[in-house]
mmCIF file of C-alpha atoms in Angstrom:
data_model
loop_
_atom_site.group_PDB
_atom_site.id
_atom_site.type_symbol
_atom_site.label_atom_id
_atom_site.label_comp_id
_atom_site.label_asym_id
_atom_site.label_seq_id
_atom_site.Cartn_x
_atom_site.Cartn_y
_atom_site.Cartn_z
ATOM 1 C CA MET A 4 22.495 156.642 70.474
ATOM 2 C CA ASP A 5 21.028 157.173 73.921
ATOM 3 C CA SER A 6 22.041 154.620 76.560
ATOM 4 C CA ASN A 7 18.359 153.761 77.031
ATOM 5 C CA ASP A 8 18.154 152.693 73.386
ATOM 6 C CA ILE A 9 21.036 150.200 73.611
ATOM 7 C CA PRO A 10 19.059 147.227 75.071
ATOM 8 C CA SER A 11 16.316 147.552 72.458
ATOM 9 C CA THR A 12 18.882 147.890 69.663
ATOM 10 C CA LEU A 13 20.684 144.752 70.881
ATOM 11 C CA ARG A 14 17.394 142.835 70.870
ATOM 12 C CA ARG A 15 16.686 144.046 67.345
ATOM 13 C CA ILE A 16 20.169 142.994 66.215
ATOM 14 C CA ALA A 17 19.651 139.546 67.721
ATOM 15 C CA ASP A 18 16.219 139.186 66.078
ATOM 16 C CA LEU A 19 17.491 140.292 62.657
ATOM 17 C CA GLY A 20 20.456 137.970 62.998
ATOM 18 C CA ARG A 21 18.301 134.978 63.856
ATOM 19 C CA ALA A 22 16.120 135.803 60.862
ATOM 20 C CA LYS A 23 19.300 136.118 58.754
ATOM 21 C CA SER A 24 18.179 139.548 57.589
ATOM 22 C CA TYR A 25 21.763 140.683 57.174
ATOM 23 C CA ALA A 26 20.910 143.337 54.580
ATOM 24 C CA GLU A 27 18.634 145.177 57.011
ATOM 25 C CA LEU A 28 21.043 144.538 59.867
ATOM 26 C CA GLY A 29 23.863 145.973 57.757
ATOM 27 C CA ARG A 30 21.872 149.138 57.145
ATOM 28 C CA LEU A 31 21.250 149.392 60.879
ATOM 29 C CA LEU A 32 24.985 149.155 61.608
ATOM 30 C CA ALA A 33 25.896 151.635 58.875
ATOM 31 C CA ALA A 34 23.614 154.182 60.534
ATOM 32 C CA GLN A 35 25.451 153.931 63.870
ATOM 33 C CA ASP A 36 28.443 156.062 64.740
ATOM 34 C CA GLU A 37 31.635 154.722 66.345
ATOM 35 C CA GLY A 38 30.545 155.514 69.895
ATOM 36 C CA ALA A 39 27.236 153.718 69.419
ATOM 37 C CA LEU A 40 28.945 150.576 68.102
ATOM 38 C CA TYR A 41 31.328 150.577 71.072
ATOM 39 C CA GLY A 42 28.352 150.905 73.417
ATOM 40 C CA LEU A 43 26.551 147.981 71.768
ATOM 41 C CA VAL A 44 29.576 145.685 72.101
ATOM 42 C CA GLU A 45 30.142 146.673 75.740
ATOM 43 C CA ALA A 46 26.486 146.090 76.588
ATOM 44 C CA ASP A 47 26.324 142.630 74.969
ATOM 45 C CA VAL A 48 26.970 140.802 78.230
ATOM 46 C CA GLY A 49 24.684 137.811 77.982
ATOM 47 C CA GLY A 50 25.454 134.291 76.848
ATOM 48 C CA ASP A 51 27.834 133.731 73.970
ATOM 49 C CA GLY A 52 27.747 137.210 72.446
ATOM 50 C CA VAL A 53 24.981 136.585 69.901
ATOM 51 C CA ALA A 54 24.494 140.277 69.110
ATOM 52 C CA THR A 55 28.230 140.905 68.656
ATOM 53 C CA GLN A 56 28.526 137.852 66.400
ATOM 54 C CA HIS A 57 25.654 139.125 64.266
ATOM 55 C CA MET A 58 27.330 142.540 64.023
ATOM 56 C CA PHE A 59 30.440 140.884 62.605
ATOM 57 C CA GLY A 60 28.270 138.976 60.124
ATOM 58 C CA ALA A 61 26.298 142.045 59.078
ATOM 59 C CA ALA A 62 29.446 144.123 58.519
ATOM 60 C CA GLY A 63 30.857 141.325 56.378
ATOM 61 C CA ALA A 64 27.600 141.210 54.419
ATOM 62 C CA LEU A 65 27.872 144.959 53.766
ATOM 63 C CA ILE A 66 31.336 144.455 52.280
ATOM 64 C CA ALA A 67 30.187 141.488 50.200
ATOM 65 C CA GLY A 68 27.240 143.539 48.957
ATOM 66 C CA GLY A 69 29.456 146.311 47.607
ATOM 67 C CA SER A 70 29.280 148.800 50.464
ATOM 68 C CA VAL A 71 32.967 148.346 51.199
ATOM 69 C CA ALA A 72 33.634 151.642 52.969
ATOM 70 C CA ALA A 73 30.622 151.378 55.289
ATOM 71 C CA GLY A 74 31.207 147.693 55.902
ATOM 72 C CA GLN A 75 34.889 148.084 56.748
ATOM 73 C CA ARG A 76 34.134 151.037 59.020
ATOM 74 C CA ALA A 77 31.557 148.992 60.949
ATOM 75 C CA LEU A 78 33.692 145.847 60.949
ATOM 76 C CA GLY A 79 36.792 147.693 62.158
ATOM 77 C CA THR A 80 34.870 149.464 64.915
ATOM 78 C CA VAL A 81 33.230 146.245 66.151
ATOM 79 C CA ALA A 82 36.616 144.481 66.122
ATOM 80 C CA ALA A 83 38.320 147.332 67.998
ATOM 81 C CA ALA A 84 35.505 147.462 70.553
ATOM 82 C CA SER A 85 35.654 143.688 71.032
ATOM 83 C CA VAL A 86 39.428 143.681 71.583
ATOM 84 C CA ALA A 87 39.133 146.641 73.964
ATOM 85 C CA ARG A 88 36.538 144.748 75.990
ATOM 86 C CA ILE A 89 38.667 141.581 76.037
ATOM 87 C CA CYS A 90 41.607 143.646 77.309
ATOM 88 C CA GLU A 91 39.468 145.260 79.999
ATOM 89 C CA ASP A 92 38.089 141.889 81.131
ATOM 90 C CA SER A 93 41.637 140.553 81.311
ATOM 91 C CA VAL A 94 42.788 143.411 83.552
ATOM 92 C CA ALA A 95 39.709 143.065 85.759
ATOM 93 C CA GLY A 96 40.169 139.283 86.041
ATOM 94 C CA ASP A 97 36.756 138.589 84.483
ATOM 95 C CA GLU A 98 37.986 136.403 81.608
ATOM 96 C CA SER A 99 36.488 133.215 83.056
ATOM 97 C CA GLU A 100 33.109 134.843 83.594
ATOM 98 C CA ALA A 101 32.994 136.078 79.988
ATOM 99 C CA SER A 102 34.586 132.948 78.494
ATOM 100 C CA GLY A 103 31.564 132.123 76.298
ATOM 101 C CA TRP A 104 31.385 135.623 74.855
ATOM 102 C CA THR A 105 35.170 135.797 74.447
ATOM 103 C CA ALA A 106 35.499 132.452 72.655
ATOM 104 C CA ALA A 107 32.726 133.279 70.191
ATOM 105 C CA VAL A 108 34.042 136.770 69.489
ATOM 106 C CA CYS A 109 37.626 135.538 69.046
ATOM 107 C CA ASP A 110 36.403 133.124 66.391
ATOM 108 C CA ARG A 111 34.664 136.006 64.629
ATOM 109 C CA LEU A 112 37.790 138.148 64.874
ATOM 110 C CA LEU A 113 39.796 135.446 63.116
ATOM 111 C CA GLU A 114 37.185 135.043 60.383
ATOM 112 C CA SER A 115 36.973 138.792 59.779
ATOM 113 C CA LEU A 116 40.719 139.483 59.424
ATOM 114 C CA PRO A 117 40.788 139.107 55.599
ATOM 115 C CA GLN A 118 38.004 141.716 55.316
ATOM 116 C CA GLN A 119 39.441 144.219 57.796
ATOM 117 C CA SER A 120 40.819 147.495 56.477
ATOM 118 C CA PRO A 121 44.550 148.171 57.003
ATOM 119 C CA ARG A 122 43.689 150.999 59.400
ATOM 120 C CA ALA A 123 41.554 148.658 61.538
ATOM 121 C CA VAL A 124 44.307 146.017 61.679
ATOM 122 C CA ILE A 125 46.785 148.675 62.821
ATOM 123 C CA ASP A 126 44.412 150.087 65.456
ATOM 124 C CA VAL A 127 43.639 146.671 66.953
ATOM 125 C CA SER A 128 47.302 145.581 66.934
ATOM 126 C CA PHE A 129 48.472 148.691 68.737
ATOM 127 C CA ARG A 130 45.586 148.495 71.217
ATOM 128 C CA VAL A 131 47.010 145.128 72.302
ATOM 129 C CA LEU A 132 50.514 146.628 72.436
ATOM 130 C CA ALA A 133 49.218 149.377 74.722
ATOM 131 C CA GLU A 134 47.765 146.680 76.983
ATOM 132 C CA LEU A 135 51.151 144.929 77.088
ATOM 133 C CA LYS A 136 52.876 148.160 78.072
ATOM 134 C CA THR A 137 50.342 148.877 80.810
ATOM 135 C CA SER A 138 49.900 145.455 82.402
ATOM 136 C CA GLY A 139 52.949 143.487 81.256
ATOM 137 C CA SER A 140 50.798 140.871 79.531
ATOM 138 C CA VAL A 141 48.249 140.385 76.776
ATOM 139 C CA PRO A 142 44.807 138.782 77.126
ATOM 140 C CA ALA A 143 45.132 135.003 77.280
ATOM 141 C CA ALA A 144 42.083 134.581 75.045
ATOM 142 C CA LEU A 145 43.799 136.310 72.121
ATOM 143 C CA LEU A 146 46.657 133.818 72.429
ATOM 144 C CA GLN A 147 44.638 130.670 73.092
ATOM 145 C CA HIS A 148 42.411 131.239 70.064
ATOM 146 C CA GLY A 149 45.315 132.208 67.796
ATOM 147 C CA VAL A 150 44.005 135.717 67.148
ATOM 148 C CA LEU A 151 47.115 137.704 68.009
ATOM 149 C CA PRO A 152 49.696 135.756 65.934
ATOM 150 C CA MET A 153 47.393 135.928 62.893
ATOM 151 C CA LEU A 154 46.700 139.615 63.545
ATOM 152 C CA LEU A 155 50.424 140.454 63.608
ATOM 153 C CA ASP A 156 51.133 138.457 60.451
ATOM 154 C CA THR A 157 48.252 140.331 58.778
ATOM 155 C CA LEU A 158 49.802 143.588 59.979
ATOM 156 C CA GLY A 159 53.109 142.636 58.370
ATOM 157 C CA ALA A 160 51.393 141.916 55.052
ATOM 158 C CA ILE A 161 49.964 145.442 54.721
ATOM 159 C CA GLY A 162 51.511 147.551 51.981
ATOM 160 C CA GLN A 163 52.290 151.250 52.195
ATOM 161 C CA ILE A 164 49.747 153.176 54.240
ATOM 162 C CA GLU A 165 49.483 156.846 55.159
ATOM 163 C CA LEU A 166 49.043 157.409 58.882
ATOM 164 C CA VAL A 167 47.414 160.778 59.476
ATOM 165 C CA GLY A 168 47.898 162.381 62.877
ATOM 166 C CA ALA A 169 49.253 159.121 64.304
ATOM 167 C CA ALA A 170 52.225 160.704 66.011
ATOM 168 C CA GLY A 171 50.044 162.292 68.637
ATOM 169 C CA SER A 172 49.298 158.910 70.149
ATOM 170 C CA GLN A 173 51.283 157.521 73.079
ATOM 171 C CA HIS A 174 51.693 154.179 71.242
ATOM 172 C CA SER A 175 52.098 155.694 67.807
ATOM 173 C CA PRO A 176 53.366 153.427 65.027
ATOM 174 C CA ALA A 177 54.724 156.593 63.431
ATOM 175 C CA GLY A 178 57.284 156.701 66.213
ATOM 176 C CA GLY A 179 56.758 160.383 66.977
ATOM 177 C CA GLN A 180 58.455 161.461 63.748
ATOM 178 C CA ALA A 181 55.768 163.854 62.650
ATOM 179 C CA ALA A 182 53.509 166.448 64.131
ATOM 180 C CA ALA A 183 50.039 165.378 65.153
ATOM 181 C CA SER A 184 48.472 167.229 62.198
ATOM 182 C CA SER A 185 50.810 165.748 59.559
ATOM 183 C CA SER A 186 51.000 162.311 57.979
ATOM 184 C CA VAL A 187 53.670 159.698 57.451
ATOM 185 C CA LEU A 188 53.971 156.750 55.079
ATOM 186 C CA ARG A 189 54.711 153.431 56.709
ATOM 187 C CA SER A 190 54.687 149.848 55.452
ATOM 188 C CA GLY A 191 53.070 146.951 57.252
ATOM 189 C CA SER A 192 56.428 145.238 57.707
ATOM 190 C CA SER A 193 57.891 148.301 59.440
ATOM 191 C CA LEU A 194 54.837 148.562 61.701
ATOM 192 C CA LYS A 195 55.177 144.911 62.634
ATOM 193 C CA ALA A 196 58.898 145.413 63.338
ATOM 194 C CA TYR A 197 57.999 148.395 65.544
ATOM 195 C CA TRP A 198 55.428 146.244 67.391
ATOM 196 C CA VAL A 199 57.931 143.430 68.007
ATOM 197 C CA ASP A 200 60.703 145.808 69.122
ATOM 198 C CA ALA A 201 58.355 147.624 71.489
ATOM 199 C CA ALA A 202 56.987 144.368 72.915
ATOM 200 C CA CYS A 203 60.543 143.196 73.611
ATOM 201 C CA ALA A 204 61.396 146.506 75.286
ATOM 202 C CA TYR A 205 58.443 146.475 77.706
ATOM 203 C CA ARG A 206 58.382 144.794 81.106
ATOM 204 C CA TRP A 207 56.717 141.362 81.116
ATOM 205 C CA ASP A 208 54.634 139.999 83.943
ATOM 206 C CA PRO A 209 56.526 136.866 85.120
ATOM 207 C CA ARG A 210 53.264 134.891 85.096
ATOM 208 C CA ALA A 211 52.770 135.709 81.411
ATOM 209 C CA SER A 212 56.359 135.037 80.328
ATOM 210 C CA ALA A 213 55.729 131.636 78.729
ATOM 211 C CA ALA A 214 52.640 132.890 76.878
ATOM 212 C CA LEU A 215 54.490 135.928 75.502
ATOM 213 C CA CYS A 216 57.387 133.721 74.428
ATOM 214 C CA ALA A 217 54.918 131.475 72.595
ATOM 215 C CA LEU A 218 53.354 134.495 70.869
ATOM 216 C CA LEU A 219 56.637 135.929 69.625
ATOM 217 C CA ARG A 220 57.798 132.492 68.517
ATOM 218 C CA GLU A 221 54.635 131.833 66.484
ATOM 219 C CA ILE A 222 54.675 134.972 64.352
ATOM 220 C CA VAL A 223 56.781 135.273 61.213
ATOM 221 C CA LEU A 224 60.083 137.054 61.979
ATOM 222 C CA ASP A 225 63.071 138.074 59.895
ATOM 223 C CA ALA A 226 66.658 137.366 61.034
ATOM 224 C CA ARG A 227 67.037 140.639 62.946
ATOM 225 C CA GLN A 228 63.709 140.268 64.725
ATOM 226 C CA THR A 229 64.517 136.654 65.600
ATOM 227 C CA ARG A 230 67.710 137.774 67.342
ATOM 228 C CA VAL A 231 65.873 140.557 69.199
ATOM 229 C CA VAL A 232 63.183 138.121 70.358
ATOM 230 C CA ALA A 233 65.735 135.454 71.365
ATOM 231 C CA ARG A 234 67.694 137.923 73.490
ATOM 232 C CA ARG A 235 64.519 139.232 75.142
ATOM 233 C CA MET A 236 63.370 135.695 75.937
ATOM 234 C CA LEU A 237 66.776 134.851 77.421
ATOM 235 C CA ARG A 238 66.660 137.970 79.618
ATOM 236 C CA GLN A 239 63.230 136.961 80.843
ATOM 237 C CA LEU A 240 64.416 133.390 81.418
ATOM 238 C CA ALA A 241 67.033 134.636 83.867
ATOM 239 C CA SER A 242 64.361 136.209 86.098
ATOM 240 C CA ALA A 243 61.515 133.711 85.615
ATOM 241 C CA ASP A 244 60.067 131.490 88.320
ATOM 242 C CA HIS A 245 61.192 127.854 88.337
ATOM 243 C CA ALA A 246 57.733 126.718 87.245
ATOM 244 C CA GLU A 247 57.931 128.846 84.087
ATOM 245 C CA LEU A 248 61.398 127.673 83.006
ATOM 246 C CA PRO A 249 60.516 124.435 81.123
ATOM 247 C CA ALA A 250 57.835 126.115 79.011
ATOM 248 C CA MET A 251 60.085 129.083 78.216
ATOM 249 C CA VAL A 252 63.029 126.862 77.285
ATOM 250 C CA HIS A 253 60.710 124.856 75.029
ATOM 251 C CA GLN A 254 59.734 128.034 73.181
ATOM 252 C CA LEU A 255 63.388 129.063 72.900
ATOM 253 C CA LEU A 256 64.298 125.692 71.403
ATOM 254 C CA LEU A 257 61.516 126.034 68.845
ATOM 255 C CA LEU A 258 62.698 129.555 68.034
ATOM 256 C CA ALA A 259 66.258 128.216 67.591
ATOM 257 C CA ARG A 260 65.141 126.400 64.439
ATOM 258 C CA ARG A 261 65.065 129.806 62.741
ATOM 259 C CA GLY A 262 68.699 130.532 63.618
ATOM 260 C CA HIS A 263 70.955 131.877 66.387
ATOM 261 C CA ARG A 264 71.262 128.396 67.915
ATOM 262 C CA ARG A 265 74.666 129.017 69.494
ATOM 263 C CA GLU A 266 73.452 132.168 71.249
ATOM 264 C CA ILE A 267 70.290 130.484 72.509
ATOM 265 C CA VAL A 268 72.127 127.378 73.753
ATOM 266 C CA ALA A 269 74.746 129.489 75.537
ATOM 267 C CA GLY A 270 72.044 131.646 77.111
ATOM 268 C CA VAL A 271 70.024 128.689 78.403
ATOM 269 C CA PHE A 272 73.083 127.007 79.935
ATOM 270 C CA ALA A 273 74.247 130.297 81.458
ATOM 271 C CA VAL A 274 70.891 130.668 83.229
ATOM 272 C CA PHE A 275 70.949 127.138 84.646
ATOM 273 C CA GLY A 276 74.621 127.459 85.573
ATOM 274 C CA ALA A 277 73.777 130.577 87.585
ATOM 275 C CA LEU A 278 70.838 128.791 89.242
ATOM 276 C CA GLU A 279 73.063 125.855 90.216
ATOM 277 C CA LYS A 280 75.658 128.186 91.666
ATOM 278 C CA LYS A 281 73.030 130.074 93.652
ATOM 279 C CA THR A 282 71.487 126.852 94.934
ATOM 280 C CA ASN A 283 74.842 125.338 95.940
ATOM 281 C CA THR A 284 75.790 128.395 97.979
ATOM 282 C CA ARG A 285 72.642 127.939 100.060
ATOM 283 C CA ALA A 286 73.651 124.406 101.114
ATOM 284 C CA CYS A 287 70.073 123.370 100.639
ATOM 285 C CA SER A 288 68.490 120.048 101.574
ATOM 286 C CA PRO A 289 67.044 117.640 98.975
ATOM 287 C CA GLN A 290 63.537 118.669 100.012
ATOM 288 C CA SER A 291 64.095 122.376 99.343
ATOM 289 C CA SER A 292 65.136 124.332 96.265
ATOM 290 C CA CYS A 293 67.725 121.706 95.237
ATOM 291 C CA ARG A 294 64.939 119.194 94.633
ATOM 292 C CA GLU A 295 62.837 121.781 92.817
ATOM 293 C CA LEU A 296 65.709 122.809 90.553
ATOM 294 C CA GLY A 297 66.494 119.154 89.836
ATOM 295 C CA ASP A 298 62.905 118.538 88.715
ATOM 296 C CA VAL A 299 63.014 121.593 86.455
ATOM 297 C CA GLU A 300 66.343 120.541 84.953
ATOM 298 C CA GLY A 301 64.996 117.052 84.292
ATOM 299 C CA THR A 302 62.042 118.453 82.352
ATOM 300 C CA VAL A 303 64.254 120.841 80.404
ATOM 301 C CA LEU A 304 66.638 117.986 79.627
ATOM 302 C CA LEU A 305 63.766 116.065 78.025
ATOM 303 C CA HIS A 306 62.843 119.140 75.952
ATOM 304 C CA ILE A 307 66.430 119.514 74.747
ATOM 305 C CA SER A 308 66.781 115.820 73.895
ATOM 306 C CA TYR A 309 63.550 115.841 71.886
ATOM 307 C CA SER A 310 64.445 119.090 70.112
ATOM 308 C CA VAL A 311 67.863 117.776 69.072
ATOM 309 C CA LYS A 312 66.208 114.722 67.495
ATOM 310 C CA GLN A 313 64.056 117.102 65.463
ATOM 311 C CA ASP A 314 66.885 119.520 64.619
ATOM 312 C CA PHE A 315 70.409 118.094 64.356
ATOM 313 C CA ALA A 316 71.817 121.609 63.885
ATOM 314 C CA LEU A 317 70.805 122.266 67.494
ATOM 315 C CA GLY A 318 72.852 119.237 68.555
ATOM 316 C CA SER A 319 75.854 120.597 66.682
ATOM 317 C CA ALA A 320 75.425 123.896 68.551
ATOM 318 C CA LEU A 321 75.404 121.976 71.851
ATOM 319 C CA VAL A 322 78.631 120.186 70.952
ATOM 320 C CA ALA A 323 80.264 123.464 69.893
ATOM 321 C CA TYR A 324 79.208 125.036 73.205
ATOM 322 C CA GLY A 325 80.710 122.090 75.117
ATOM 323 C CA ARG A 326 84.016 122.407 73.279
ATOM 324 C CA GLU A 327 84.113 126.134 73.937
ATOM 325 C CA GLN A 328 83.378 125.775 77.650
ATOM 326 C CA SER A 329 85.688 122.800 78.250
ATOM 327 C CA GLY A 330 88.630 124.980 77.287
ATOM 328 C CA LEU A 331 87.837 127.502 80.037
ATOM 329 C CA ALA A 332 88.945 127.258 83.633
ATOM 330 C CA ARG A 333 85.409 126.932 84.976
ATOM 331 C CA GLY A 334 84.523 124.043 82.629
ATOM 332 C CA VAL A 335 80.957 123.019 81.873
ATOM 333 C CA SER A 336 78.213 123.163 84.466
ATOM 334 C CA ALA A 337 76.623 120.016 85.864
ATOM 335 C CA PHE A 338 73.463 120.666 83.862
ATOM 336 C CA ALA A 339 75.396 121.165 80.616
ATOM 337 C CA PHE A 340 77.356 117.974 81.358
ATOM 338 C CA ALA A 341 74.078 116.073 81.798
ATOM 339 C CA CYS A 342 72.743 117.475 78.522
ATOM 340 C CA LEU A 343 75.885 116.351 76.705
ATOM 341 C CA LEU A 344 75.541 112.866 78.202
ATOM 342 C CA SER A 345 71.973 112.769 76.928
ATOM 343 C CA LEU A 346 73.192 113.931 73.526
ATOM 344 C CA ALA A 347 75.692 111.038 73.437
ATOM 345 C CA ARG A 348 72.763 108.613 73.188
ATOM 346 C CA ILE A 349 72.032 109.943 69.691
ATOM 347 C CA HIS A 350 74.191 108.026 67.219
ATOM 348 C CA ARG A 351 75.005 111.106 65.143
ATOM 349 C CA PHE A 352 76.724 112.816 68.096
ATOM 350 C CA GLU A 353 77.950 109.803 70.065
ATOM 351 C CA LYS A 354 81.619 109.981 68.992
ATOM 352 C CA ASP A 355 81.984 113.768 69.255
ATOM 353 C CA VAL A 356 80.356 113.960 72.666
ATOM 354 C CA ALA A 357 82.326 110.990 74.039
ATOM 355 C CA GLU A 358 85.618 112.584 73.021
ATOM 356 C CA LEU A 359 84.549 115.927 74.418
ATOM 357 C CA LEU A 360 83.469 114.548 77.792
ATOM 358 C CA ARG A 361 86.526 112.306 78.074
ATOM 359 C CA ALA A 362 88.794 115.305 77.477
ATOM 360 C CA ALA A 363 86.856 117.390 80.000
ATOM 361 C CA VAL A 364 87.058 114.704 82.695
ATOM 362 C CA LEU A 365 90.782 114.086 82.133
ATOM 363 C CA ARG A 366 91.464 117.789 82.214
ATOM 364 C CA GLY A 367 89.528 118.121 85.456
ATOM 365 C CA ILE A 368 91.462 115.266 87.038
ATOM 366 C CA GLY A 369 94.746 116.766 85.906
ATOM 367 C CA ASP A 370 93.810 120.149 87.304
ATOM 368 C CA ARG A 371 92.831 118.589 90.629
ATOM 369 C CA VAL A 372 96.100 116.643 90.891
ATOM 370 C CA ALA A 373 98.085 119.766 90.081
ATOM 371 C CA LEU A 374 96.137 121.692 92.695
ATOM 372 C CA ASP A 375 96.703 119.015 95.372
ATOM 373 C CA THR A 376 100.452 118.972 94.754
ATOM 374 C CA THR A 377 100.805 122.757 94.790
ATOM 375 C CA CYS A 378 99.859 123.818 98.284
ATOM 376 C CA TRP A 379 100.708 127.473 97.830
ATOM 377 C CA ALA A 380 98.204 127.770 94.933
ATOM 378 C CA ARG A 381 95.205 126.190 96.674
ATOM 379 C CA PRO A 382 94.078 129.309 98.624
ATOM 380 C CA CYS A 383 94.343 131.374 95.429
ATOM 381 C CA VAL A 384 92.247 129.071 93.206
ATOM 382 C CA PRO A 385 88.442 129.219 93.457
ATOM 383 C CA ARG A 386 86.357 126.086 93.752
ATOM 384 C CA MET A 387 86.106 124.547 90.270
ATOM 385 C CA ALA A 388 83.672 122.275 88.496
ATOM 386 C CA PHE A 389 85.894 119.205 88.976
ATOM 387 C CA ASP A 390 85.509 119.500 92.758
#
């Protein structure tokens, strides 16, 4: 299709769509090649994407009418072109300007997922993965409208599929195991596992950390993938801005319901222990980073308290962590101590936490008395938690 024909074709698509002539509109789409469909989606810049919405509807009508191959080809191409445009708008910072188009198209993407071919689902999923590798984030619209979690769960539900020439791609789901001219059999679950592993291996933009944590927490994961995601989220937590910490901890606590509670609890407390240590060495004033960290810890404390009430196994993991740390020379951090005090208000853990904290305090007092009465040891002993 010539570029001069695109505006007239878009007007015709809009007119046929308004007239609900989806049979004729379907024939029009079936006659277009992949490049022409991409051009039509990219040129549909006005309003709420009426032409693109009608293209989704016409492709679905082709499938419903029995032209499955032509309909899935058109539907997959329109979906891929739409996601590519959303990714480009996200990189260019034009998401707010195209919000009407994006919202309408995201709704259509969700509706069309059951009709998409396996090849189209794979192509769209790995187009988003390529965007994550390049920019360190994924388009916010795909997360806000729930497209990406549903897309990845659909990817995992695909059966065996033959990928022909996939290994030649930079973001190949075949993993570079075959020559570009050969083929490889892969299952949807293995492709989804590849996607999750790759997403966890890439660098994340700190501003998108909470959103990426929410994405990986929402999709269905097996035990191995849950551990991989938890460890990646904990690594990101250690380098995140203070403003991002409460939202990221909230996602980690939700993820902990699937398992690995001890590891997640230990990781969260290790991060805040390191932050407290860093802040204390700066001898900051209440108006500086001390105050900011205190506000963050207060919000996180509320998240932990609420999560424990919803998941008592998480509370048991907190108690186990406290017992483990109280036996070490450094003891528990101030933040962990505060969390345990909050946990003591829950009747189920009141006795265990009280005994644990009493033992920790008495041990700290004993250590301090021993240190005060042994002058030669004081220069050799670092500052401890009981100070």
